[in-house]
Amino acid sequence: MLSTPLRFASLPLPPPPPPPPMRRFHQKPPSYGPKSALFFPVVFLPPRSCPGQGSRRGRGGPARALDAAQSFDYESRALEDLENRSRLKIAIVGFGNFGQFLARTFATQGHALLAHSRSDHSAAARSVGADFYRDPHDLCEQHPDVVVLCTSILSSEAVLRSLPFQRLRRSTLFVDVLSVKEFPKNLFLNILPPDFDILCTHPMFGPESGKDGWAGLPFVYDKVRVSDTEERVDRCRRFLNIFAREGCRMVEMSCAEHDENSAESQFLTHTVGRILSKLELKSTPINTKGYETLLQLVENTCSDSFDLYNGLFMYNYNSTELLERLDIAFDSVKKELFGRLHDILRKQLFESPGNSNNIKPVDKDS
């Protein structure tokens, strides 16, 4: 109390206690002789979460020294380490419409992206946070973990041969996303160095069908050549997990089986859509649901390039057989229609009782 020193003014006051040997941000360290510039004691105060140890009086409180020990967020650090281990450096070769479509999801999941294309798509690359490289040598010198081939089917061989494989790490994983699978599988096995891993995939959706998300859409893959080392197996798993996290229906299938199935599910769909587009169908005031489905089919299939459709035909031998079957089926339907029409006309000409053209049978006895 302030009145105490005045009431006992005649008594000598005790000397003030010496300051504690604590380093504070607004105080200079105490001098301890010639070595004081090199050493002085520092008191480390525990965090507030440790009651009874935060100050000289035994009460909790914040740390008062700049170099006091701080609590360590092990959970955040563990989460950060997990994200870094899951993060891939992905090079997309062929940064066109489909490559950009994939890149947006790759970037959303936090992967580092590199892009290469013969056309200048640097602006599109910047929009998703990807580094764009016009020179394939510059791209390969960045040592990506995964190289994704996103070219057209027709140009894939030329683009693949243009890459300087010697500038990549010998453990690089190559992935294709072409709509046929036997062709890129053989291409990779014949051209790539034997140390490279190979994963053939087919996301069976595109910018139009996958614009509202990938949940439930099929993703076909075949681990053609993946080394059994833990690091390479884990890298392949992390790449496939990109699509699994988006809710894709993951289908592991051999390349040969894929081509057999896709001839019907994909090539047939594109063929019918292209045929209908030749009719120049228009919307009408009395559209049925079925007719609207046909209009939507034309829009979906014809929005893809003709090179894609041509590649589905040229690089899948099952497509040739399917086209012949389609031709035979169309002829069969026409014959059935015209056959019934012929039967109706015969009945009208020869069997209708009120028809003046009826020909009565001739009586041989008359």
PDB file of C-alpha atoms in Angstrom, residues 80-352:
ATOM      1  CA  GLU A  80       1.753 -31.360 -43.620  1.00  0.00           C
ATOM      2  CA  ASP A  81       4.168 -34.281 -43.965  1.00  0.00           C
ATOM      3  CA  LEU A  82       1.328 -36.505 -45.184  1.00  0.00           C
ATOM      4  CA  GLU A  83       0.286 -33.957 -47.801  1.00  0.00           C
ATOM      5  CA  ASN A  84       3.875 -33.588 -49.008  1.00  0.00           C
ATOM      6  CA  ARG A  85       4.214 -37.359 -49.358  1.00  0.00           C
ATOM      7  CA  SER A  86       0.959 -37.508 -51.331  1.00  0.00           C
ATOM      8  CA  ARG A  87       1.915 -34.601 -53.590  1.00  0.00           C
ATOM      9  CA  LEU A  88       3.100 -35.523 -57.074  1.00  0.00           C
ATOM     10  CA  LYS A  89       4.936 -33.528 -59.695  1.00  0.00           C
ATOM     11  CA  ILE A  90       2.913 -34.261 -62.832  1.00  0.00           C
ATOM     12  CA  ALA A  91       3.928 -33.298 -66.363  1.00  0.00           C
ATOM     13  CA  ILE A  92       1.049 -33.107 -68.841  1.00  0.00           C
ATOM     14  CA  VAL A  93       2.281 -33.571 -72.410  1.00  0.00           C
ATOM     15  CA  GLY A  94      -0.398 -32.263 -74.754  1.00  0.00           C
ATOM     16  CA  PHE A  95      -2.045 -29.379 -72.940  1.00  0.00           C
ATOM     17  CA  GLY A  96      -5.118 -29.112 -75.121  1.00  0.00           C
ATOM     18  CA  ASN A  97      -8.760 -29.274 -74.121  1.00  0.00           C
ATOM     19  CA  PHE A  98      -8.575 -32.626 -72.333  1.00  0.00           C
ATOM     20  CA  GLY A  99      -5.185 -31.927 -70.750  1.00  0.00           C
ATOM     21  CA  GLN A 100      -6.492 -28.690 -69.262  1.00  0.00           C
ATOM     22  CA  PHE A 101      -9.605 -30.507 -68.083  1.00  0.00           C
ATOM     23  CA  LEU A 102      -7.492 -32.978 -66.080  1.00  0.00           C
ATOM     24  CA  ALA A 103      -5.102 -30.275 -64.870  1.00  0.00           C
ATOM     25  CA  ARG A 104      -7.854 -28.372 -63.064  1.00  0.00           C
ATOM     26  CA  THR A 105      -8.610 -31.342 -60.839  1.00  0.00           C
ATOM     27  CA  PHE A 106      -4.924 -32.184 -60.362  1.00  0.00           C
ATOM     28  CA  ALA A 107      -4.295 -28.623 -59.189  1.00  0.00           C
ATOM     29  CA  THR A 108      -7.315 -28.635 -56.878  1.00  0.00           C
ATOM     30  CA  GLN A 109      -5.859 -31.651 -55.087  1.00  0.00           C
ATOM     31  CA  GLY A 110      -2.562 -29.809 -54.577  1.00  0.00           C
ATOM     32  CA  HIS A 111      -0.263 -31.531 -57.057  1.00  0.00           C
ATOM     33  CA  ALA A 112       2.567 -29.620 -58.755  1.00  0.00           C
ATOM     34  CA  LEU A 113       1.904 -29.296 -62.475  1.00  0.00           C
ATOM     35  CA  LEU A 114       4.122 -28.937 -65.528  1.00  0.00           C
ATOM     36  CA  ALA A 115       2.678 -28.511 -69.019  1.00  0.00           C
ATOM     37  CA  HIS A 116       4.050 -28.959 -72.534  1.00  0.00           C
ATOM     38  CA  SER A 117       2.382 -28.538 -75.891  1.00  0.00           C
ATOM     39  CA  ARG A 118       3.332 -27.583 -79.439  1.00  0.00           C
ATOM     40  CA  SER A 119       0.783 -24.751 -79.269  1.00  0.00           C
ATOM     41  CA  ASP A 120       1.217 -21.893 -76.826  1.00  0.00           C
ATOM     42  CA  HIS A 121      -1.090 -22.653 -73.907  1.00  0.00           C
ATOM     43  CA  SER A 122       0.934 -20.702 -71.346  1.00  0.00           C
ATOM     44  CA  ALA A 123      -2.061 -18.571 -70.327  1.00  0.00           C
ATOM     45  CA  ALA A 124      -4.190 -21.655 -69.683  1.00  0.00           C
ATOM     46  CA  ALA A 125      -1.324 -23.181 -67.691  1.00  0.00           C
ATOM     47  CA  ARG A 126      -1.006 -20.093 -65.498  1.00  0.00           C
ATOM     48  CA  SER A 127      -4.739 -20.161 -64.782  1.00  0.00           C
ATOM     49  CA  VAL A 128      -4.341 -23.516 -62.994  1.00  0.00           C
ATOM     50  CA  GLY A 129      -0.947 -22.772 -61.457  1.00  0.00           C
ATOM     51  CA  ALA A 130       1.060 -24.912 -63.889  1.00  0.00           C
ATOM     52  CA  ASP A 131       4.482 -24.088 -65.346  1.00  0.00           C
ATOM     53  CA  PHE A 132       4.401 -24.148 -69.150  1.00  0.00           C
ATOM     54  CA  TYR A 133       7.375 -25.312 -71.243  1.00  0.00           C
ATOM     55  CA  ARG A 134       7.540 -25.039 -75.017  1.00  0.00           C
ATOM     56  CA  ASP A 135      10.789 -27.030 -75.159  1.00  0.00           C
ATOM     57  CA  PRO A 136      10.456 -30.704 -74.106  1.00  0.00           C
ATOM     58  CA  HIS A 137      14.066 -30.655 -72.867  1.00  0.00           C
ATOM     59  CA  ASP A 138      13.195 -27.946 -70.347  1.00  0.00           C
ATOM     60  CA  LEU A 139      10.179 -29.954 -69.252  1.00  0.00           C
ATOM     61  CA  CYS A 140      12.103 -33.177 -68.692  1.00  0.00           C
ATOM     62  CA  GLU A 141      14.861 -31.390 -66.793  1.00  0.00           C
ATOM     63  CA  GLN A 142      12.287 -30.633 -64.076  1.00  0.00           C
ATOM     64  CA  HIS A 143      12.270 -34.378 -63.262  1.00  0.00           C
ATOM     65  CA  PRO A 144       8.524 -34.977 -62.926  1.00  0.00           C
ATOM     66  CA  ASP A 145       7.317 -37.998 -60.988  1.00  0.00           C
ATOM     67  CA  VAL A 146       4.645 -38.752 -63.599  1.00  0.00           C
ATOM     68  CA  VAL A 147       4.395 -37.936 -67.313  1.00  0.00           C
ATOM     69  CA  VAL A 148       0.813 -38.015 -68.628  1.00  0.00           C
ATOM     70  CA  LEU A 149       0.424 -38.319 -72.401  1.00  0.00           C
ATOM     71  CA  CYS A 150      -2.688 -36.291 -73.347  1.00  0.00           C
ATOM     72  CA  THR A 151      -2.215 -36.038 -77.103  1.00  0.00           C
ATOM     73  CA  SER A 152      -4.565 -37.249 -79.812  1.00  0.00           C
ATOM     74  CA  ILE A 153      -4.346 -40.902 -80.800  1.00  0.00           C
ATOM     75  CA  LEU A 154      -2.969 -40.035 -84.236  1.00  0.00           C
ATOM     76  CA  SER A 155      -0.109 -37.841 -82.939  1.00  0.00           C
ATOM     77  CA  SER A 156       0.825 -39.835 -79.832  1.00  0.00           C
ATOM     78  CA  GLU A 157       3.726 -41.744 -81.385  1.00  0.00           C
ATOM     79  CA  ALA A 158       5.390 -38.643 -82.838  1.00  0.00           C
ATOM     80  CA  VAL A 159       5.036 -36.727 -79.569  1.00  0.00           C
ATOM     81  CA  LEU A 160       6.357 -39.612 -77.488  1.00  0.00           C
ATOM     82  CA  ARG A 161       9.432 -39.998 -79.685  1.00  0.00           C
ATOM     83  CA  SER A 162      10.154 -36.266 -79.375  1.00  0.00           C
ATOM     84  CA  LEU A 163      10.705 -36.473 -75.601  1.00  0.00           C
ATOM     85  CA  PRO A 164      14.347 -36.601 -74.393  1.00  0.00           C
ATOM     86  CA  PHE A 165      14.097 -39.623 -72.094  1.00  0.00           C
ATOM     87  CA  GLN A 166      17.731 -39.237 -71.023  1.00  0.00           C
ATOM     88  CA  ARG A 167      16.816 -36.060 -69.120  1.00  0.00           C
ATOM     89  CA  LEU A 168      14.207 -37.852 -67.009  1.00  0.00           C
ATOM     90  CA  ARG A 169      14.798 -39.941 -63.916  1.00  0.00           C
ATOM     91  CA  ARG A 170      15.039 -43.613 -64.752  1.00  0.00           C
ATOM     92  CA  SER A 171      12.136 -44.368 -62.413  1.00  0.00           C
ATOM     93  CA  THR A 172       9.636 -42.053 -64.147  1.00  0.00           C
ATOM     94  CA  LEU A 173       6.038 -43.257 -64.423  1.00  0.00           C
ATOM     95  CA  PHE A 174       4.436 -42.827 -67.869  1.00  0.00           C
ATOM     96  CA  VAL A 175       0.644 -42.679 -68.119  1.00  0.00           C
ATOM     97  CA  ASP A 176      -1.624 -42.396 -71.147  1.00  0.00           C
ATOM     98  CA  VAL A 177      -5.287 -41.363 -71.214  1.00  0.00           C
ATOM     99  CA  LEU A 178      -6.097 -42.379 -74.790  1.00  0.00           C
ATOM    100  CA  SER A 179      -9.451 -43.859 -75.760  1.00  0.00           C
ATOM    101  CA  VAL A 180      -7.786 -47.027 -77.082  1.00  0.00           C
ATOM    102  CA  LYS A 181      -5.453 -49.130 -74.959  1.00  0.00           C
ATOM    103  CA  GLU A 182      -3.638 -51.828 -76.917  1.00  0.00           C
ATOM    104  CA  PHE A 183      -2.041 -49.231 -79.177  1.00  0.00           C
ATOM    105  CA  PRO A 184      -0.448 -47.045 -76.443  1.00  0.00           C
ATOM    106  CA  LYS A 185       0.542 -50.132 -74.460  1.00  0.00           C
ATOM    107  CA  ASN A 186       2.580 -51.482 -77.385  1.00  0.00           C
ATOM    108  CA  LEU A 187       3.874 -47.982 -78.097  1.00  0.00           C
ATOM    109  CA  PHE A 188       5.184 -47.538 -74.555  1.00  0.00           C
ATOM    110  CA  LEU A 189       6.733 -50.996 -74.428  1.00  0.00           C
ATOM    111  CA  ASN A 190       8.543 -50.468 -77.746  1.00  0.00           C
ATOM    112  CA  ILE A 191       9.760 -46.873 -77.240  1.00  0.00           C
ATOM    113  CA  LEU A 192      10.239 -46.201 -73.529  1.00  0.00           C
ATOM    114  CA  PRO A 193      13.427 -47.255 -71.720  1.00  0.00           C
ATOM    115  CA  PRO A 194      12.944 -50.505 -69.784  1.00  0.00           C
ATOM    116  CA  ASP A 195      13.390 -48.810 -66.378  1.00  0.00           C
ATOM    117  CA  PHE A 196      10.313 -46.600 -66.811  1.00  0.00           C
ATOM    118  CA  ASP A 197       7.013 -47.626 -65.263  1.00  0.00           C
ATOM    119  CA  ILE A 198       3.896 -47.817 -67.476  1.00  0.00           C
ATOM    120  CA  LEU A 199       0.274 -47.256 -66.494  1.00  0.00           C
ATOM    121  CA  CYS A 200      -2.390 -47.315 -69.236  1.00  0.00           C
ATOM    122  CA  THR A 201      -5.612 -45.553 -68.274  1.00  0.00           C
ATOM    123  CA  HIS A 202      -8.835 -44.362 -69.839  1.00  0.00           C
ATOM    124  CA  PRO A 203     -11.008 -41.804 -68.053  1.00  0.00           C
ATOM    125  CA  MET A 204     -14.297 -42.640 -69.789  1.00  0.00           C
ATOM    126  CA  PHE A 205     -15.549 -39.071 -69.572  1.00  0.00           C
ATOM    127  CA  GLY A 206     -14.499 -35.681 -70.842  1.00  0.00           C
ATOM    128  CA  PRO A 207     -14.966 -31.946 -70.391  1.00  0.00           C
ATOM    129  CA  GLU A 208     -18.627 -32.199 -71.324  1.00  0.00           C
ATOM    130  CA  SER A 209     -19.720 -35.355 -69.500  1.00  0.00           C
ATOM    131  CA  GLY A 210     -17.490 -34.612 -66.492  1.00  0.00           C
ATOM    132  CA  LYS A 211     -18.177 -30.906 -66.112  1.00  0.00           C
ATOM    133  CA  ASP A 212     -20.374 -31.443 -63.030  1.00  0.00           C
ATOM    134  CA  GLY A 213     -17.957 -33.814 -61.305  1.00  0.00           C
ATOM    135  CA  TRP A 214     -16.483 -37.271 -61.769  1.00  0.00           C
ATOM    136  CA  ALA A 215     -18.478 -39.152 -59.154  1.00  0.00           C
ATOM    137  CA  GLY A 216     -19.703 -42.496 -60.484  1.00  0.00           C
ATOM    138  CA  LEU A 217     -17.937 -42.138 -63.861  1.00  0.00           C
ATOM    139  CA  PRO A 218     -15.794 -45.136 -64.925  1.00  0.00           C
ATOM    140  CA  PHE A 219     -12.004 -44.935 -64.891  1.00  0.00           C
ATOM    141  CA  VAL A 220     -10.273 -47.930 -66.521  1.00  0.00           C
ATOM    142  CA  TYR A 221      -6.615 -48.717 -65.822  1.00  0.00           C
ATOM    143  CA  ASP A 222      -4.036 -51.414 -66.462  1.00  0.00           C
ATOM    144  CA  LYS A 223      -0.726 -51.577 -64.554  1.00  0.00           C
ATOM    145  CA  VAL A 224       1.290 -52.655 -67.556  1.00  0.00           C
ATOM    146  CA  ARG A 225       4.723 -52.344 -65.923  1.00  0.00           C
ATOM    147  CA  VAL A 226       5.183 -51.095 -62.366  1.00  0.00           C
ATOM    148  CA  SER A 227       8.292 -52.027 -60.412  1.00  0.00           C
ATOM    149  CA  ASP A 228       7.628 -53.833 -57.142  1.00  0.00           C
ATOM    150  CA  THR A 229       9.682 -51.406 -55.053  1.00  0.00           C
ATOM    151  CA  GLU A 230       7.726 -49.691 -52.298  1.00  0.00           C
ATOM    152  CA  GLU A 231       8.349 -46.196 -53.671  1.00  0.00           C
ATOM    153  CA  ARG A 232       7.132 -46.995 -57.194  1.00  0.00           C
ATOM    154  CA  VAL A 233       4.105 -48.958 -56.058  1.00  0.00           C
ATOM    155  CA  ASP A 234       3.148 -46.082 -53.763  1.00  0.00           C
ATOM    156  CA  ARG A 235       3.576 -43.526 -56.548  1.00  0.00           C
ATOM    157  CA  CYS A 236       1.268 -45.483 -58.856  1.00  0.00           C
ATOM    158  CA  ARG A 237      -1.266 -45.785 -56.039  1.00  0.00           C
ATOM    159  CA  ARG A 238      -1.133 -42.025 -55.369  1.00  0.00           C
ATOM    160  CA  PHE A 239      -1.803 -41.220 -59.026  1.00  0.00           C
ATOM    161  CA  LEU A 240      -4.772 -43.573 -59.191  1.00  0.00           C
ATOM    162  CA  ASN A 241      -6.005 -42.082 -55.932  1.00  0.00           C
ATOM    163  CA  ILE A 242      -6.507 -38.746 -57.716  1.00  0.00           C
ATOM    164  CA  PHE A 243      -9.456 -40.259 -59.563  1.00  0.00           C
ATOM    165  CA  ALA A 244     -10.644 -42.353 -56.640  1.00  0.00           C
ATOM    166  CA  ARG A 245     -10.860 -39.218 -54.463  1.00  0.00           C
ATOM    167  CA  GLU A 246     -13.156 -37.640 -57.053  1.00  0.00           C
ATOM    168  CA  GLY A 247     -15.546 -40.575 -56.769  1.00  0.00           C
ATOM    169  CA  CYS A 248     -14.699 -42.346 -60.039  1.00  0.00           C
ATOM    170  CA  ARG A 249     -15.713 -45.976 -60.437  1.00  0.00           C
ATOM    171  CA  MET A 250     -12.274 -47.588 -60.600  1.00  0.00           C
ATOM    172  CA  VAL A 251     -12.147 -50.526 -63.052  1.00  0.00           C
ATOM    173  CA  GLU A 252      -8.932 -52.518 -63.407  1.00  0.00           C
ATOM    174  CA  MET A 253      -9.009 -54.188 -66.821  1.00  0.00           C
ATOM    175  CA  SER A 254      -6.498 -55.446 -69.368  1.00  0.00           C
ATOM    176  CA  CYS A 255      -5.890 -53.299 -72.432  1.00  0.00           C
ATOM    177  CA  ALA A 256      -7.185 -56.016 -74.773  1.00  0.00           C
ATOM    178  CA  GLU A 257     -10.415 -56.418 -72.805  1.00  0.00           C
ATOM    179  CA  HIS A 258     -10.889 -52.650 -72.738  1.00  0.00           C
ATOM    180  CA  ASP A 259     -10.660 -52.341 -76.528  1.00  0.00           C
ATOM    181  CA  GLU A 260     -13.135 -55.164 -77.030  1.00  0.00           C
ATOM    182  CA  ASN A 261     -15.661 -53.489 -74.734  1.00  0.00           C
ATOM    183  CA  SER A 262     -15.071 -49.910 -75.840  1.00  0.00           C
ATOM    184  CA  ALA A 263     -15.712 -50.757 -79.503  1.00  0.00           C
ATOM    185  CA  GLU A 264     -19.350 -51.179 -78.558  1.00  0.00           C
ATOM    186  CA  SER A 265     -19.654 -48.668 -75.731  1.00  0.00           C
ATOM    187  CA  GLN A 266     -17.677 -45.852 -77.348  1.00  0.00           C
ATOM    188  CA  PHE A 267     -17.111 -46.328 -81.077  1.00  0.00           C
ATOM    189  CA  LEU A 268     -20.732 -47.322 -81.689  1.00  0.00           C
ATOM    190  CA  THR A 269     -21.950 -44.283 -79.764  1.00  0.00           C
ATOM    191  CA  HIS A 270     -19.741 -41.946 -81.774  1.00  0.00           C
ATOM    192  CA  THR A 271     -20.779 -43.606 -85.040  1.00  0.00           C
ATOM    193  CA  VAL A 272     -24.485 -43.195 -84.379  1.00  0.00           C
ATOM    194  CA  GLY A 273     -23.949 -39.614 -83.304  1.00  0.00           C
ATOM    195  CA  ARG A 274     -21.994 -38.835 -86.484  1.00  0.00           C
ATOM    196  CA  ILE A 275     -24.660 -40.442 -88.668  1.00  0.00           C
ATOM    197  CA  LEU A 276     -27.408 -38.440 -86.993  1.00  0.00           C
ATOM    198  CA  SER A 277     -25.407 -35.242 -87.442  1.00  0.00           C
ATOM    199  CA  LYS A 278     -25.527 -35.794 -91.217  1.00  0.00           C
ATOM    200  CA  LEU A 279     -29.320 -35.555 -91.013  1.00  0.00           C
ATOM    201  CA  GLU A 280     -29.040 -32.034 -89.543  1.00  0.00           C
ATOM    202  CA  LEU A 281     -31.714 -32.733 -86.963  1.00  0.00           C
ATOM    203  CA  LYS A 282     -33.487 -29.735 -85.423  1.00  0.00           C
ATOM    204  CA  SER A 283     -35.447 -29.300 -82.250  1.00  0.00           C
ATOM    205  CA  THR A 284     -39.237 -29.231 -82.736  1.00  0.00           C
ATOM    206  CA  PRO A 285     -42.163 -27.913 -80.651  1.00  0.00           C
ATOM    207  CA  ILE A 286     -43.214 -31.513 -79.931  1.00  0.00           C
ATOM    208  CA  ASN A 287     -39.898 -33.123 -78.942  1.00  0.00           C
ATOM    209  CA  THR A 288     -40.170 -36.480 -77.224  1.00  0.00           C
ATOM    210  CA  LYS A 289     -37.706 -37.570 -74.555  1.00  0.00           C
ATOM    211  CA  GLY A 290     -36.166 -40.020 -76.976  1.00  0.00           C
ATOM    212  CA  TYR A 291     -35.700 -37.360 -79.642  1.00  0.00           C
ATOM    213  CA  GLU A 292     -34.086 -35.003 -77.134  1.00  0.00           C
ATOM    214  CA  THR A 293     -31.714 -37.838 -76.218  1.00  0.00           C
ATOM    215  CA  LEU A 294     -30.711 -38.134 -79.881  1.00  0.00           C
ATOM    216  CA  LEU A 295     -30.083 -34.385 -80.108  1.00  0.00           C
ATOM    217  CA  GLN A 296     -27.943 -34.566 -76.985  1.00  0.00           C
ATOM    218  CA  LEU A 297     -26.036 -37.510 -78.442  1.00  0.00           C
ATOM    219  CA  VAL A 298     -25.209 -35.496 -81.561  1.00  0.00           C
ATOM    220  CA  GLU A 299     -23.998 -32.586 -79.439  1.00  0.00           C
ATOM    221  CA  ASN A 300     -21.829 -34.750 -77.180  1.00  0.00           C
ATOM    222  CA  THR A 301     -20.175 -36.803 -79.918  1.00  0.00           C
ATOM    223  CA  CYS A 302     -19.651 -34.047 -82.474  1.00  0.00           C
ATOM    224  CA  SER A 303     -18.092 -31.733 -79.886  1.00  0.00           C
ATOM    225  CA  ASP A 304     -15.064 -34.070 -79.983  1.00  0.00           C
ATOM    226  CA  SER A 305     -12.650 -33.770 -82.873  1.00  0.00           C
ATOM    227  CA  PHE A 306     -12.936 -36.060 -85.886  1.00  0.00           C
ATOM    228  CA  ASP A 307      -9.350 -37.165 -85.150  1.00  0.00           C
ATOM    229  CA  LEU A 308     -10.639 -38.792 -81.974  1.00  0.00           C
ATOM    230  CA  TYR A 309     -13.362 -40.642 -83.863  1.00  0.00           C
ATOM    231  CA  ASN A 310     -10.907 -41.631 -86.592  1.00  0.00           C
ATOM    232  CA  GLY A 311      -8.477 -42.893 -83.970  1.00  0.00           C
ATOM    233  CA  LEU A 312     -11.184 -45.036 -82.385  1.00  0.00           C
ATOM    234  CA  PHE A 313     -11.624 -46.680 -85.779  1.00  0.00           C
ATOM    235  CA  MET A 314      -8.018 -46.977 -86.933  1.00  0.00           C
ATOM    236  CA  TYR A 315      -6.363 -48.125 -83.693  1.00  0.00           C
ATOM    237  CA  ASN A 316      -8.960 -50.592 -82.442  1.00  0.00           C
ATOM    238  CA  TYR A 317      -9.357 -53.611 -84.735  1.00  0.00           C
ATOM    239  CA  ASN A 318     -12.669 -54.410 -83.017  1.00  0.00           C
ATOM    240  CA  SER A 319     -14.143 -51.244 -84.555  1.00  0.00           C
ATOM    241  CA  THR A 320     -13.900 -52.589 -88.111  1.00  0.00           C
ATOM    242  CA  GLU A 321     -15.905 -55.680 -87.200  1.00  0.00           C
ATOM    243  CA  LEU A 322     -18.457 -53.563 -85.354  1.00  0.00           C
ATOM    244  CA  LEU A 323     -18.902 -51.248 -88.357  1.00  0.00           C
ATOM    245  CA  GLU A 324     -19.600 -54.253 -90.581  1.00  0.00           C
ATOM    246  CA  ARG A 325     -22.115 -55.600 -88.077  1.00  0.00           C
ATOM    247  CA  LEU A 326     -23.785 -52.178 -87.947  1.00  0.00           C
ATOM    248  CA  ASP A 327     -24.079 -52.140 -91.747  1.00  0.00           C
ATOM    249  CA  ILE A 328     -25.599 -55.637 -91.775  1.00  0.00           C
ATOM    250  CA  ALA A 329     -28.018 -54.695 -88.993  1.00  0.00           C
ATOM    251  CA  PHE A 330     -29.172 -51.607 -90.895  1.00  0.00           C
ATOM    252  CA  ASP A 331     -29.784 -53.650 -94.051  1.00  0.00           C
ATOM    253  CA  SER A 332     -31.707 -56.183 -91.998  1.00  0.00           C
ATOM    254  CA  VAL A 333     -33.980 -53.495 -90.577  1.00  0.00           C
ATOM    255  CA  LYS A 334     -34.611 -52.059 -94.054  1.00  0.00           C
ATOM    256  CA  LYS A 335     -35.480 -55.476 -95.471  1.00  0.00           C
ATOM    257  CA  GLU A 336     -37.891 -56.078 -92.624  1.00  0.00           C
ATOM    258  CA  LEU A 337     -39.580 -52.712 -93.181  1.00  0.00           C
ATOM    259  CA  PHE A 338     -39.853 -53.078 -96.968  1.00  0.00           C
ATOM    260  CA  GLY A 339     -40.932 -56.700 -96.616  1.00  0.00           C
ATOM    261  CA  ARG A 340     -43.878 -55.715 -94.442  1.00  0.00           C
ATOM    262  CA  LEU A 341     -44.700 -52.861 -96.798  1.00  0.00           C
ATOM    263  CA  HIS A 342     -44.770 -55.328 -99.692  1.00  0.00           C
ATOM    264  CA  ASP A 343     -47.118 -57.630 -97.792  1.00  0.00           C
ATOM    265  CA  ILE A 344     -49.513 -54.731 -97.065  1.00  0.00           C
ATOM    266  CA  LEU A 345     -49.555 -53.678-100.706  1.00  0.00           C
ATOM    267  CA  ARG A 346     -50.279 -57.239-101.849  1.00  0.00           C
ATOM    268  CA  LYS A 347     -53.220 -57.432 -99.456  1.00  0.00           C
ATOM    269  CA  GLN A 348     -54.571 -54.106-100.680  1.00  0.00           C
ATOM    270  CA  LEU A 349     -54.246 -55.144-104.324  1.00  0.00           C
ATOM    271  CA  PHE A 350     -55.490 -58.685-104.190  1.00  0.00           C
ATOM    272  CA  GLU A 351     -57.436 -59.303-100.966  1.00  0.00           C
ATOM    273  CA  SER A 352     -59.501 -56.144-100.221  1.00  0.00           C
TER     274      SER A 352
END
